[in-house]
Amino acid sequence: MRRLIFINRFFAPDHSATSQILSDLAFDLAGAGREVHLVTSRQIYDDPKAALPERETLNGVDVHRVASTGFGRAALIGRSVDYVSFYRSVRRGLNNLVRPGDVVVAKTDPPLISVVAKPVARRNGARLVNWLQDIYPETAIELGVPFMRGPVAASLAALRDATLREAAATVVVGDLMARKVKILGAPAERVHVIPNWCNDEDIRRVAPADNPLRRQWDLADKFVLGYSGNLGRAHEFATVLGAAERLRNEPRVAFLMIGGGKRFGELAAAAQARGLAGAFRFLPYQARTLLSYSLGAADVHWVSLDPRLEGLMVPSKFYGIAAAGKPIIVIGDPNGELAQLVRRNACGFAVAPGDSDALAATLRQLSETPQTVSEMGARARKMLDAHFTRRQGLARWRQLLDHLDAG
């Protein structure tokens, strides 16, 4: 079996989404007898000043942590400096680590790390695998990131496209992403869809009456629309805020926000400014061991994706909600990846961004039909068990790597 070298800015014990998924996979592969190396930073996602050990072995995975600056995510300039310093350290680390026959798997945190990995893999006789959680620079262009237009964007896209053409495999997390990378030049036979996953074995449905967090958070007699995870630039909250305004005279409906991100505080401030603070609960990320209860504290959840980003990413929080057996309201492109899934599996609703009337009407309807909520939630869990479990995701990766071993 070929040695495996993964690259990502975060890894265990970090608990960010990309780290958790990568840690699951790396530990599983090491447990199956593969030699697995991980090139990562010394930082924690929400603590750029952290200094994890440079070398250690975690569950059989040989972890190589490289130096990088620690300005953090607060400012674009500081984040860019962090990226560049990490790119340089990764290049040096790979030059010393990669051997002929290795498989180098590059994720997308930071963006375009495959551009750094490709020449090292080629020079050392290794094979490159792209593992795309999102597609850059298109995502940055759509979000209006400064300098990501014109010649700069074109040059970065050309470098990225070269990695798509030359990689032994390109793994994406959704069908629309697969279509996109094929258009960008990835050979169709080397494109593989492996959706993300959650710790579904540990997340179970919890009846509202049996959930202590509903009582602790003063939600026992409420119908609750929940959100769990990062609320960032790719997400919008105006639709939910507008629905809350339309429901301001219906105090039984509450809005539970768990997590963080750039727009989390913006929503809290907007709710306060509009006199809606009493309808919202804002709470920090909860422990992974409490996900059954924190996800279960809501009756229905919402996920959001800017329609411009369809085909460029898939919100991974979708899978945890489904594991908890909760209906899902997708605020985004009605023909997008997740909107199609909830319609196909009758486990939620799709609402166009800005259609607060439709969202408010949906919440009223669901609040009056608890049996519908329960049945939709059961179908969400059934969908996950059929297509999106962690075991299925890990098996798809093992199958791909076995194919590369044989090639």
Short mmCIF file of N, CA, C and O in Angstrom, two decimals, residues 70-169:
data_model
loop_
_atom_site.label_atom_id
_atom_site.label_comp_id
_atom_site.label_asym_id
_atom_site.label_seq_id
_atom_site.Cartn_x
_atom_site.Cartn_y
_atom_site.Cartn_z
N GLY A 70 0.50 33.80 13.06
CA GLY A 70 -0.73 33.58 13.82
C GLY A 70 -1.58 34.81 13.96
O GLY A 70 -2.03 35.15 15.06
N PHE A 71 -1.82 35.51 12.84
CA PHE A 71 -2.65 36.70 12.91
C PHE A 71 -4.14 36.37 13.09
O PHE A 71 -4.91 37.19 13.59
N GLY A 72 -4.55 35.18 12.65
CA GLY A 72 -5.94 34.78 12.83
C GLY A 72 -6.86 35.25 11.72
O GLY A 72 -6.42 35.82 10.72
N ARG A 73 -8.16 35.06 11.92
CA ARG A 73 -9.14 35.27 10.87
C ARG A 73 -9.82 36.63 10.92
O ARG A 73 -10.68 36.93 10.10
N ALA A 74 -9.46 37.48 11.88
CA ALA A 74 -10.19 38.73 12.08
C ALA A 74 -10.05 39.69 10.91
O ALA A 74 -11.00 40.39 10.56
N ALA A 75 -8.87 39.73 10.29
CA ALA A 75 -8.62 40.70 9.21
C ALA A 75 -8.08 39.97 7.99
O ALA A 75 -7.30 39.03 8.10
N LEU A 76 -8.50 40.44 6.80
CA LEU A 76 -8.10 39.78 5.56
C LEU A 76 -6.59 39.79 5.37
O LEU A 76 -6.01 38.78 4.96
N ILE A 77 -5.94 40.90 5.68
CA ILE A 77 -4.49 40.99 5.48
C ILE A 77 -3.77 39.98 6.36
O ILE A 77 -2.89 39.24 5.91
N GLY A 78 -4.15 39.93 7.63
CA GLY A 78 -3.52 38.98 8.54
C GLY A 78 -3.75 37.54 8.13
O GLY A 78 -2.84 36.70 8.18
N ARG A 79 -4.97 37.26 7.69
CA ARG A 79 -5.27 35.90 7.23
C ARG A 79 -4.43 35.55 6.01
O ARG A 79 -3.93 34.43 5.88
N SER A 80 -4.26 36.50 5.10
CA SER A 80 -3.46 36.26 3.89
C SER A 80 -2.01 35.97 4.24
O SER A 80 -1.38 35.09 3.65
N VAL A 81 -1.48 36.71 5.22
CA VAL A 81 -0.10 36.46 5.65
C VAL A 81 0.01 35.07 6.26
O VAL A 81 0.99 34.34 6.01
N ASP A 82 -0.99 34.68 7.05
CA ASP A 82 -0.99 33.33 7.61
C ASP A 82 -0.96 32.28 6.49
O ASP A 82 -0.23 31.28 6.58
N TYR A 83 -1.77 32.49 5.47
CA TYR A 83 -1.80 31.54 4.35
C TYR A 83 -0.43 31.41 3.69
O TYR A 83 0.08 30.31 3.47
N VAL A 84 0.17 32.55 3.36
CA VAL A 84 1.45 32.53 2.64
C VAL A 84 2.53 31.85 3.48
O VAL A 84 3.32 31.05 2.96
N SER A 85 2.56 32.15 4.77
CA SER A 85 3.57 31.52 5.62
C SER A 85 3.35 30.02 5.71
O SER A 85 4.31 29.23 5.74
N PHE A 86 2.09 29.61 5.72
CA PHE A 86 1.79 28.17 5.76
C PHE A 86 2.20 27.51 4.45
O PHE A 86 2.78 26.42 4.43
N TYR A 87 1.88 28.16 3.31
CA TYR A 87 2.28 27.60 2.01
C TYR A 87 3.79 27.33 1.98
O TYR A 87 4.25 26.27 1.53
N ARG A 88 4.58 28.30 2.43
CA ARG A 88 6.03 28.15 2.39
C ARG A 88 6.50 27.01 3.28
O ARG A 88 7.37 26.22 2.89
N SER A 89 5.94 26.93 4.47
CA SER A 89 6.34 25.86 5.38
C SER A 89 5.93 24.49 4.86
O SER A 89 6.66 23.51 5.00
N VAL A 90 4.75 24.42 4.25
CA VAL A 90 4.29 23.15 3.67
C VAL A 90 5.23 22.71 2.55
O VAL A 90 5.60 21.53 2.46
N ARG A 91 5.62 23.63 1.70
CA ARG A 91 6.52 23.28 0.61
C ARG A 91 7.82 22.69 1.14
O ARG A 91 8.30 21.66 0.65
N ARG A 92 8.39 23.34 2.16
CA ARG A 92 9.62 22.82 2.75
C ARG A 92 9.39 21.45 3.38
O ARG A 92 10.19 20.53 3.21
N GLY A 93 8.26 21.31 4.10
CA GLY A 93 7.98 20.04 4.74
C GLY A 93 7.78 18.92 3.75
O GLY A 93 8.26 17.79 3.94
N LEU A 94 7.05 19.20 2.67
CA LEU A 94 6.82 18.16 1.66
C LEU A 94 8.11 17.77 0.95
O LEU A 94 8.32 16.60 0.62
N ASN A 95 8.98 18.74 0.70
CA ASN A 95 10.25 18.42 0.04
C ASN A 95 11.05 17.39 0.84
O ASN A 95 11.74 16.55 0.27
N ASN A 96 10.93 17.44 2.16
CA ASN A 96 11.66 16.50 3.01
C ASN A 96 10.91 15.20 3.25
O ASN A 96 11.51 14.23 3.70
N LEU A 97 9.61 15.20 2.95
CA LEU A 97 8.78 14.06 3.34
C LEU A 97 8.38 13.16 2.18
O LEU A 97 8.35 11.93 2.31
N VAL A 98 8.06 13.76 1.04
CA VAL A 98 7.46 13.00 -0.06
C VAL A 98 8.49 12.10 -0.73
O VAL A 98 9.62 12.53 -1.04
N ARG A 99 8.06 10.84 -0.99
CA ARG A 99 8.91 9.85 -1.65
C ARG A 99 8.21 9.34 -2.90
O ARG A 99 6.99 9.48 -3.05
N PRO A 100 8.96 8.69 -3.80
CA PRO A 100 8.32 8.08 -4.97
C PRO A 100 7.23 7.10 -4.57
O PRO A 100 7.41 6.30 -3.64
N GLY A 101 6.10 7.17 -5.25
CA GLY A 101 5.00 6.26 -4.99
C GLY A 101 4.00 6.73 -3.96
O GLY A 101 2.93 6.13 -3.82
N ASP A 102 4.33 7.80 -3.21
CA ASP A 102 3.40 8.31 -2.21
C ASP A 102 2.14 8.89 -2.88
O ASP A 102 2.16 9.27 -4.05
N VAL A 103 1.08 8.98 -2.09
CA VAL A 103 -0.13 9.69 -2.49
C VAL A 103 -0.25 10.92 -1.59
O VAL A 103 -0.32 10.80 -0.37
N VAL A 104 -0.26 12.09 -2.21
CA VAL A 104 -0.36 13.36 -1.47
C VAL A 104 -1.78 13.89 -1.66
O VAL A 104 -2.20 14.18 -2.79
N VAL A 105 -2.52 14.00 -0.56
CA VAL A 105 -3.91 14.45 -0.59
C VAL A 105 -3.98 15.87 -0.05
O VAL A 105 -3.73 16.11 1.13
N ALA A 106 -4.33 16.81 -0.92
CA ALA A 106 -4.38 18.23 -0.55
C ALA A 106 -5.83 18.67 -0.38
O ALA A 106 -6.62 18.60 -1.32
N LYS A 107 -6.18 19.11 0.84
CA LYS A 107 -7.51 19.69 1.06
C LYS A 107 -7.50 21.15 0.63
O LYS A 107 -6.57 21.60 -0.05
N THR A 108 -8.51 21.90 1.02
CA THR A 108 -8.61 23.29 0.56
C THR A 108 -8.61 24.28 1.71
O THR A 108 -9.22 25.35 1.63
N ASP A 109 -7.92 23.96 2.80
CA ASP A 109 -7.67 24.93 3.86
C ASP A 109 -6.17 24.90 4.16
O ASP A 109 -5.68 23.94 4.73
N PRO A 110 -5.46 25.96 3.74
CA PRO A 110 -5.97 27.15 3.06
C PRO A 110 -6.27 26.89 1.60
O PRO A 110 -5.86 25.86 1.05
N PRO A 111 -6.97 27.82 0.95
CA PRO A 111 -7.30 27.63 -0.46
C PRO A 111 -6.06 27.43 -1.31
O PRO A 111 -4.99 27.99 -1.04
N LEU A 112 -6.20 26.61 -2.34
CA LEU A 112 -5.17 26.43 -3.37
C LEU A 112 -3.90 25.78 -2.85
O LEU A 112 -2.84 25.89 -3.47
N ILE A 113 -3.96 25.04 -1.74
CA ILE A 113 -2.77 24.36 -1.25
C ILE A 113 -2.29 23.30 -2.25
O ILE A 113 -1.11 22.94 -2.28
N SER A 114 -3.19 22.82 -3.11
CA SER A 114 -2.79 21.84 -4.13
C SER A 114 -1.79 22.44 -5.11
O SER A 114 -0.97 21.72 -5.70
N VAL A 115 -1.85 23.77 -5.31
CA VAL A 115 -0.90 24.44 -6.20
C VAL A 115 0.51 24.32 -5.64
O VAL A 115 1.49 24.19 -6.39
N VAL A 116 0.65 24.33 -4.32
CA VAL A 116 1.94 24.14 -3.68
C VAL A 116 2.36 22.68 -3.74
O VAL A 116 3.54 22.36 -3.97
N ALA A 117 1.41 21.78 -3.55
CA ALA A 117 1.73 20.35 -3.48
C ALA A 117 2.08 19.75 -4.84
O ALA A 117 2.89 18.81 -4.93
N LYS A 118 1.48 20.25 -5.92
CA LYS A 118 1.63 19.62 -7.23
C LYS A 118 3.08 19.51 -7.69
O LYS A 118 3.53 18.41 -8.07
N PRO A 119 3.87 20.59 -7.70
CA PRO A 119 5.25 20.45 -8.19
C PRO A 119 6.11 19.54 -7.32
O PRO A 119 6.99 18.84 -7.84
N VAL A 120 5.86 19.55 -6.01
CA VAL A 120 6.64 18.67 -5.13
C VAL A 120 6.29 17.22 -5.42
O VAL A 120 7.17 16.35 -5.51
N ALA A 121 4.98 16.92 -5.57
CA ALA A 121 4.57 15.55 -5.87
C ALA A 121 5.15 15.09 -7.21
O ALA A 121 5.68 13.97 -7.32
N ARG A 122 5.10 15.95 -8.22
CA ARG A 122 5.62 15.57 -9.54
C ARG A 122 7.12 15.33 -9.47
O ARG A 122 7.63 14.33 -9.99
N ARG A 123 7.84 16.25 -8.83
CA ARG A 123 9.30 16.14 -8.77
C ARG A 123 9.75 14.89 -8.02
O ARG A 123 10.76 14.27 -8.35
N ASN A 124 8.99 14.50 -7.00
CA ASN A 124 9.40 13.37 -6.17
C ASN A 124 8.73 12.06 -6.57
O ASN A 124 8.85 11.06 -5.86
N GLY A 125 8.02 12.05 -7.69
CA GLY A 125 7.42 10.81 -8.17
C GLY A 125 6.22 10.34 -7.38
O GLY A 125 5.95 9.14 -7.30
N ALA A 126 5.47 11.29 -6.78
CA ALA A 126 4.27 10.95 -6.02
C ALA A 126 3.03 11.29 -6.83
O ALA A 126 3.10 11.93 -7.88
N ARG A 127 1.88 10.86 -6.35
CA ARG A 127 0.61 11.13 -7.02
C ARG A 127 -0.19 12.11 -6.18
O ARG A 127 -0.24 12.01 -4.95
N LEU A 128 -0.82 13.07 -6.85
CA LEU A 128 -1.59 14.11 -6.18
C LEU A 128 -3.08 13.79 -6.23
O LEU A 128 -3.61 13.39 -7.26
N VAL A 129 -3.75 13.99 -5.09
CA VAL A 129 -5.21 13.90 -5.01
C VAL A 129 -5.73 15.23 -4.47
O VAL A 129 -5.28 15.70 -3.42
N ASN A 130 -6.64 15.86 -5.20
CA ASN A 130 -7.33 17.06 -4.71
C ASN A 130 -8.54 16.64 -3.89
O ASN A 130 -9.34 15.82 -4.35
N TRP A 131 -8.68 17.21 -2.69
CA TRP A 131 -9.88 16.97 -1.88
C TRP A 131 -10.52 18.34 -1.66
O TRP A 131 -10.11 19.10 -0.80
N LEU A 132 -11.51 18.66 -2.47
CA LEU A 132 -12.07 20.01 -2.51
C LEU A 132 -13.30 20.13 -1.62
O LEU A 132 -14.34 19.55 -1.89
N GLN A 133 -13.16 20.94 -0.58
CA GLN A 133 -14.32 21.32 0.23
C GLN A 133 -15.02 22.53 -0.38
O GLN A 133 -16.20 22.75 -0.14
N ASP A 134 -14.27 23.31 -1.14
CA ASP A 134 -14.82 24.45 -1.88
C ASP A 134 -13.89 24.72 -3.04
O ASP A 134 -12.79 24.18 -3.11
N ILE A 135 -14.34 25.52 -3.96
CA ILE A 135 -13.59 25.77 -5.19
C ILE A 135 -13.14 27.23 -5.22
O ILE A 135 -13.96 28.15 -5.21
N TYR A 136 -11.83 27.39 -5.21
CA TYR A 136 -11.21 28.72 -5.27
C TYR A 136 -10.43 28.85 -6.57
O TYR A 136 -9.92 27.85 -7.08
N PRO A 137 -10.33 30.08 -7.11
CA PRO A 137 -10.70 31.38 -6.52
C PRO A 137 -12.15 31.79 -6.74
O PRO A 137 -12.55 32.88 -6.34
N GLU A 138 -12.97 30.93 -7.39
CA GLU A 138 -14.34 31.33 -7.72
C GLU A 138 -15.14 31.74 -6.48
O GLU A 138 -15.92 32.70 -6.52
N THR A 139 -14.95 31.01 -5.37
CA THR A 139 -15.68 31.35 -4.15
C THR A 139 -15.31 32.76 -3.70
O THR A 139 -16.19 33.57 -3.35
N ALA A 140 -14.02 33.07 -3.69
CA ALA A 140 -13.58 34.40 -3.27
C ALA A 140 -14.09 35.48 -4.22
O ALA A 140 -14.49 36.57 -3.78
N ILE A 141 -14.12 35.18 -5.51
CA ILE A 141 -14.63 36.15 -6.48
C ILE A 141 -16.09 36.46 -6.21
O ILE A 141 -16.51 37.63 -6.16
N GLU A 142 -16.90 35.43 -6.01
CA GLU A 142 -18.33 35.63 -5.78
C GLU A 142 -18.60 36.38 -4.48
O GLU A 142 -19.58 37.12 -4.37
N LEU A 143 -17.73 36.19 -3.49
CA LEU A 143 -17.92 36.86 -2.20
C LEU A 143 -17.32 38.26 -2.19
O LEU A 143 -17.38 38.96 -1.17
N GLY A 144 -16.72 38.67 -3.31
CA GLY A 144 -16.19 40.03 -3.40
C GLY A 144 -14.92 40.26 -2.60
O GLY A 144 -14.66 41.39 -2.16
N VAL A 145 -14.12 39.22 -2.42
CA VAL A 145 -12.86 39.38 -1.70
C VAL A 145 -11.95 40.33 -2.49
O VAL A 145 -11.78 40.17 -3.71
N PRO A 146 -11.38 41.34 -1.84
CA PRO A 146 -10.53 42.30 -2.55
C PRO A 146 -9.39 41.62 -3.32
O PRO A 146 -8.84 40.62 -2.86
N PHE A 147 -9.09 42.17 -4.46
CA PHE A 147 -7.99 41.74 -5.33
C PHE A 147 -8.29 40.44 -6.07
O PHE A 147 -7.46 39.99 -6.86
N MET A 148 -9.44 39.83 -5.82
CA MET A 148 -9.74 38.55 -6.46
C MET A 148 -10.56 38.75 -7.73
O MET A 148 -11.61 38.15 -7.91
N ARG A 149 -10.04 39.60 -8.59
CA ARG A 149 -10.66 39.80 -9.90
C ARG A 149 -9.55 40.07 -10.91
O ARG A 149 -8.39 40.26 -10.55
N GLY A 150 -9.91 40.04 -12.16
CA GLY A 150 -8.94 40.39 -13.20
C GLY A 150 -7.78 39.43 -13.29
O GLY A 150 -7.92 38.22 -13.10
N PRO A 151 -6.58 39.96 -13.55
CA PRO A 151 -5.40 39.12 -13.78
C PRO A 151 -5.06 38.21 -12.59
O PRO A 151 -4.60 37.08 -12.79
N VAL A 152 -5.25 38.70 -11.37
CA VAL A 152 -4.92 37.89 -10.19
C VAL A 152 -5.78 36.63 -10.17
O VAL A 152 -5.30 35.50 -10.03
N ALA A 153 -7.09 36.81 -10.30
CA ALA A 153 -8.00 35.67 -10.27
C ALA A 153 -7.73 34.73 -11.44
O ALA A 153 -7.75 33.50 -11.28
N ALA A 154 -7.47 35.30 -12.62
CA ALA A 154 -7.22 34.46 -13.79
C ALA A 154 -5.95 33.62 -13.61
O ALA A 154 -5.91 32.44 -13.97
N SER A 155 -4.92 34.23 -13.03
CA SER A 155 -3.67 33.49 -12.81
C SER A 155 -3.86 32.37 -11.79
O SER A 155 -3.38 31.25 -11.99
N LEU A 156 -4.57 32.68 -10.71
CA LEU A 156 -4.81 31.64 -9.70
C LEU A 156 -5.66 30.51 -10.27
O LEU A 156 -5.41 29.33 -10.00
N ALA A 157 -6.67 30.86 -11.07
CA ALA A 157 -7.52 29.83 -11.67
C ALA A 157 -6.71 28.95 -12.61
O ALA A 157 -6.92 27.72 -12.66
N ALA A 158 -5.79 29.54 -13.36
CA ALA A 158 -4.96 28.75 -14.28
C ALA A 158 -4.08 27.76 -13.52
O ALA A 158 -3.93 26.60 -13.92
N LEU A 159 -3.51 28.22 -12.41
CA LEU A 159 -2.69 27.32 -11.58
C LEU A 159 -3.55 26.20 -10.99
O LEU A 159 -3.14 25.04 -10.97
N ARG A 160 -4.74 26.57 -10.51
CA ARG A 160 -5.65 25.57 -9.95
C ARG A 160 -6.08 24.55 -11.02
O ARG A 160 -6.11 23.34 -10.76
N ASP A 161 -6.42 25.05 -12.21
CA ASP A 161 -6.87 24.15 -13.28
C ASP A 161 -5.80 23.13 -13.64
O ASP A 161 -6.11 21.98 -13.98
N ALA A 162 -4.54 23.54 -13.56
CA ALA A 162 -3.45 22.60 -13.84
C ALA A 162 -3.45 21.45 -12.84
O ALA A 162 -3.20 20.29 -13.20
N THR A 163 -3.77 21.74 -11.57
CA THR A 163 -3.83 20.65 -10.58
C THR A 163 -5.01 19.73 -10.86
O THR A 163 -4.93 18.52 -10.63
N LEU A 164 -6.11 20.29 -11.36
CA LEU A 164 -7.26 19.45 -11.69
C LEU A 164 -6.95 18.52 -12.85
O LEU A 164 -7.34 17.34 -12.85
N ARG A 165 -6.23 19.03 -13.84
CA ARG A 165 -5.91 18.19 -15.00
C ARG A 165 -4.91 17.10 -14.66
O ARG A 165 -5.01 15.99 -15.18
N GLU A 166 -3.97 17.41 -13.80
CA GLU A 166 -2.86 16.48 -13.58
C GLU A 166 -3.07 15.53 -12.40
O GLU A 166 -2.38 14.51 -12.29
N ALA A 167 -4.00 15.83 -11.50
CA ALA A 167 -4.17 15.00 -10.31
C ALA A 167 -4.63 13.59 -10.68
O ALA A 167 -5.38 13.39 -11.64
N ALA A 168 -4.19 12.63 -9.89
CA ALA A 168 -4.63 11.25 -10.08
C ALA A 168 -6.11 11.10 -9.75
O ALA A 168 -6.78 10.21 -10.28
N ALA A 169 -6.61 11.98 -8.87
CA ALA A 169 -8.03 11.97 -8.53
C ALA A 169 -8.39 13.34 -7.96
O ALA A 169 -7.56 14.00 -7.34
#
